[in-house]
CSV table of C-alpha atoms and ligand atoms in Angstrom, one decimal:
chain,number,residue,atom,x,y,z
J,24,MET,CA,-88.1,-60.0,13.7
J,25,GLU,CA,-91.3,-57.8,14.0
J,26,LYS,CA,-93.3,-58.3,17.1
J,27,TYR,CA,-97.1,-58.7,16.4
J,28,SER,CA,-100.0,-58.6,18.8
J,29,VAL,CA,-103.3,-60.4,18.8
J,30,SER,CA,-104.9,-57.4,17.1
J,31,ASP,CA,-102.8,-58.1,14.1
J,32,CYS,CA,-104.5,-61.5,13.7
J,33,SER,CA,-107.8,-61.5,12.0
J,34,MET,CA,-110.4,-63.5,10.0
J,35,VAL,CA,-109.8,-63.6,6.4
J,36,GLU,CA,-112.7,-64.1,3.9
J,37,LEU,CA,-111.7,-66.7,1.3
J,38,ASP,CA,-112.8,-66.8,-2.3
J,39,ARG,CA,-116.0,-68.8,-2.5
J,40,HIS,CA,-117.6,-70.3,-5.7
J,41,HIS,CA,-121.3,-71.1,-5.1
J,42,SER,CA,-123.5,-73.3,-7.1
J,43,ASP,CA,-127.1,-73.6,-6.0
J,44,ARG,CA,-127.2,-77.3,-7.3
J,45,LYS,CA,-123.8,-78.6,-6.7
J,46,GLY,CA,-122.5,-77.0,-3.5
J,47,ASN,CA,-119.5,-74.7,-2.8
J,48,LEU,CA,-115.8,-74.5,-3.6
J,49,THR,CA,-113.2,-72.3,-1.8
J,50,VAL,CA,-109.8,-71.5,-3.2
J,51,VAL,CA,-106.5,-70.4,-1.5
J,52,GLU,CA,-103.9,-69.4,-4.0
J,53,ASN,CA,-100.3,-68.4,-3.5
J,54,GLY,CA,-99.7,-64.8,-4.4
J,55,LYS,CA,-103.4,-63.9,-4.2
J,56,THR,CA,-105.1,-65.0,-0.9
J,57,LEU,CA,-102.4,-64.4,1.7
J,58,PRO,CA,-99.4,-62.3,2.5
J,59,PHE,CA,-97.3,-65.6,2.6
J,60,ASP,CA,-96.8,-68.6,0.4
J,61,VAL,CA,-98.0,-71.9,1.6
J,62,LYS,CA,-95.3,-74.5,2.1
J,63,ARG,CA,-97.3,-77.0,4.1
J,64,VAL,CA,-100.8,-78.1,4.8
J,65,TYR,CA,-101.8,-80.3,7.7
J,66,TYR,CA,-105.2,-81.0,9.3
J,67,LEU,CA,-106.5,-82.1,12.7
J,68,TYR,CA,-109.5,-84.4,12.9
J,69,ASP,CA,-111.0,-87.0,15.1
J,70,VAL,CA,-110.4,-84.7,18.1
J,71,PRO,CA,-112.3,-86.4,21.0
J,72,GLY,CA,-114.9,-84.2,22.6
J,73,GLY,CA,-113.5,-82.1,25.4
J,74,GLU,CA,-109.8,-82.4,24.2
J,75,ASN,CA,-107.7,-79.4,23.5
J,76,ARG,CA,-104.9,-79.0,20.9
J,77,GLY,CA,-102.2,-76.3,20.4
J,78,SER,CA,-100.8,-74.9,23.7
J,79,HIS,CA,-97.8,-73.7,22.0
J,80,ALA,CA,-96.4,-70.8,20.0
J,81,HIS,CA,-94.4,-70.5,16.8
J,82,LYS,CA,-91.3,-68.2,16.6
J,83,GLU,CA,-91.5,-67.6,12.9
J,84,LEU,CA,-94.4,-69.5,11.3
J,85,SER,CA,-97.4,-67.7,9.9
J,86,GLN,CA,-100.6,-69.8,9.5
J,87,LEU,CA,-104.1,-69.7,8.1
J,88,ILE,CA,-106.4,-71.8,10.4
J,89,VAL,CA,-109.6,-73.0,8.7
J,90,ALA,CA,-112.6,-75.0,10.1
J,91,ALA,CA,-112.8,-77.1,6.9
J,92,SER,CA,-115.7,-78.9,8.5
J,93,GLY,CA,-117.5,-78.4,11.9
J,94,SER,CA,-116.3,-75.9,14.5
J,95,PHE,CA,-113.8,-75.1,17.2
J,96,THR,CA,-112.5,-72.1,19.1
J,97,VAL,CA,-109.0,-70.6,18.7
J,98,THR,CA,-107.7,-68.4,21.5
J,99,LEU,CA,-104.6,-66.4,20.7
J,100,ASP,CA,-102.4,-64.8,23.3
J,101,ASP,CA,-99.5,-62.4,22.6
J,102,GLY,CA,-98.3,-62.4,26.3
J,103,LYS,CA,-100.3,-59.3,27.2
J,104,CYS,CA,-103.7,-59.8,25.5
J,105,LYS,CA,-105.9,-62.8,24.5
J,106,ARG,CA,-108.4,-62.9,21.8
J,107,SER,CA,-110.9,-65.9,20.9
J,108,PHE,CA,-112.2,-66.7,17.5
J,109,PHE,CA,-115.0,-69.1,16.8
J,110,LEU,CA,-114.3,-70.8,13.5
J,111,ASN,CA,-117.2,-72.6,11.8
J,112,ARG,CA,-117.1,-71.6,8.1
J,113,PRO,CA,-115.0,-73.3,5.5
J,114,TYR,CA,-114.7,-70.0,3.5
J,115,GLN,CA,-113.2,-68.1,6.4
J,116,GLY,CA,-109.6,-68.4,7.9
J,117,LEU,CA,-107.9,-67.1,10.9
J,118,TYR,CA,-104.5,-65.5,9.9
J,119,VAL,CA,-102.2,-66.2,12.8
J,120,LYS,CA,-99.0,-64.1,12.8
J,121,PRO,CA,-95.8,-65.3,14.3
J,122,GLY,CA,-95.2,-65.3,18.0
J,123,MET,CA,-98.7,-66.1,19.2
J,124,TRP,CA,-99.6,-68.7,21.8
J,125,ARG,CA,-102.6,-70.6,20.7
J,126,ASP,CA,-105.1,-72.9,22.2
J,127,LEU,CA,-107.7,-74.8,20.2
J,128,GLU,CA,-110.7,-76.1,22.0
J,129,ASP,CA,-114.4,-76.9,21.8
J,130,PHE,CA,-114.1,-79.1,18.7
J,131,SER,CA,-117.5,-80.1,17.4
J,132,SER,CA,-118.0,-83.7,16.4
J,133,GLY,CA,-116.5,-84.2,13.0
J,134,ALA,CA,-114.5,-81.0,13.0
J,135,VAL,CA,-111.6,-80.7,10.6
J,136,CYS,CA,-109.1,-78.0,11.4
J,137,MET,CA,-107.0,-77.3,8.3
J,138,VAL,CA,-103.8,-75.4,8.7
J,139,LEU,CA,-101.9,-73.6,5.9
J,140,ALA,CA,-98.4,-72.8,6.9
J,141,SER,CA,-95.7,-70.6,5.7
J,142,GLU,CA,-92.8,-73.0,6.4
J,143,VAL,CA,-92.0,-76.7,6.4
J,144,TYR,CA,-92.2,-78.4,9.8
J,145,LYS,CA,-89.4,-77.3,12.1
J,146,ALA,CA,-89.5,-78.7,15.8
J,147,ASP,CA,-87.2,-75.8,16.9
J,148,ASP,CA,-89.7,-73.2,15.8
J,149,TYR,CA,-92.0,-74.3,18.6
J,150,ILE,CA,-92.3,-72.8,22.1
J,151,ARG,CA,-94.2,-75.3,24.2
J,152,ASP,CA,-93.5,-73.9,27.7
J,153,TYR,CA,-95.7,-70.8,28.6
J,154,GLN,CA,-93.1,-69.3,30.8
J,155,GLU,CA,-90.5,-69.6,28.1
J,156,PHE,CA,-93.1,-68.1,25.7
J,157,LEU,CA,-93.4,-65.0,28.1
J,158,LYS,CA,-89.7,-64.6,28.1
J,159,PHE,CA,-89.5,-64.8,24.3
J,160,ARG,CA,-92.1,-62.1,24.0
J,161,GLU,CA,-90.2,-59.8,26.5
J,162,LYS,CA,-87.0,-60.0,24.3
G,204,TYD,P1,-98.5,-80.5,17.3
G,204,TYD,O1,-98.1,-79.3,16.4
G,204,TYD,O2,-98.0,-80.4,18.7
G,204,TYD,O3,-100.0,-80.5,17.3
G,204,TYD,P2,-101.1,-79.6,18.0
G,204,TYD,O4,-100.6,-78.3,18.3
G,204,TYD,O5,-102.2,-79.6,17.0
G,204,TYD,O6,-101.7,-80.4,19.2
G,204,TYD,O7,-98.0,-81.7,16.6
G,204,TYD,C1,-98.5,-83.0,17.0
G,204,TYD,C2,-97.4,-84.0,16.6
G,204,TYD,O8,-97.3,-84.1,15.1
G,204,TYD,C3,-96.0,-83.7,17.1
G,204,TYD,O9,-95.4,-84.9,17.3
G,204,TYD,C4,-95.3,-83.1,15.8
G,204,TYD,C5,-96.0,-83.8,14.7
G,204,TYD,N1,-96.0,-82.9,13.4
G,204,TYD,C6,-95.3,-83.2,12.4
G,204,TYD,O10,-94.5,-84.1,12.4
G,204,TYD,N2,-95.3,-82.4,11.2
G,204,TYD,C7,-96.1,-81.4,11.2
G,204,TYD,O11,-96.2,-80.6,10.2
G,204,TYD,C8,-97.0,-81.0,12.4
G,204,TYD,C9,-97.9,-79.9,12.3
G,204,TYD,C10,-96.8,-81.9,13.4
């Protein structure tokens, strides 16, 4: 499996349809928007102020993380470098390649963190221990 670094992860501008009178619509479509097909969508919401989410890595999963509402910060860590992204636009997504430790924090009130994922849920794709993550990255 290819080893990615935080510099391989970036913000992706999503297709936006604007109407002055009726608001906005953003589309993510398999085969067009992302280099992976979406098999699962989940979203985090009602995160209490000051709480963090994430604190894990995925071995094989690719994800697009979108602030569908509100804002939060995602910090990615490849074991050597860290990179933080402030997400606050529903028409932008953070493309997270496999093998990144991620911490999500500073959720605004009413924030909705929508995640589009390349695979169905697999508990054994998670690494939840940071030391184990560093060993995984050294392999
Ligand atoms: P987790 O991925 O640890 O959440 P976060 O990183 O946002 O803090 O998931 C929290 C719980 O939800 C955990 O018990 C696993 C469960 N879960 C599913 O059952 N299916 C899923 O697709 C996801 C993402 C989580």
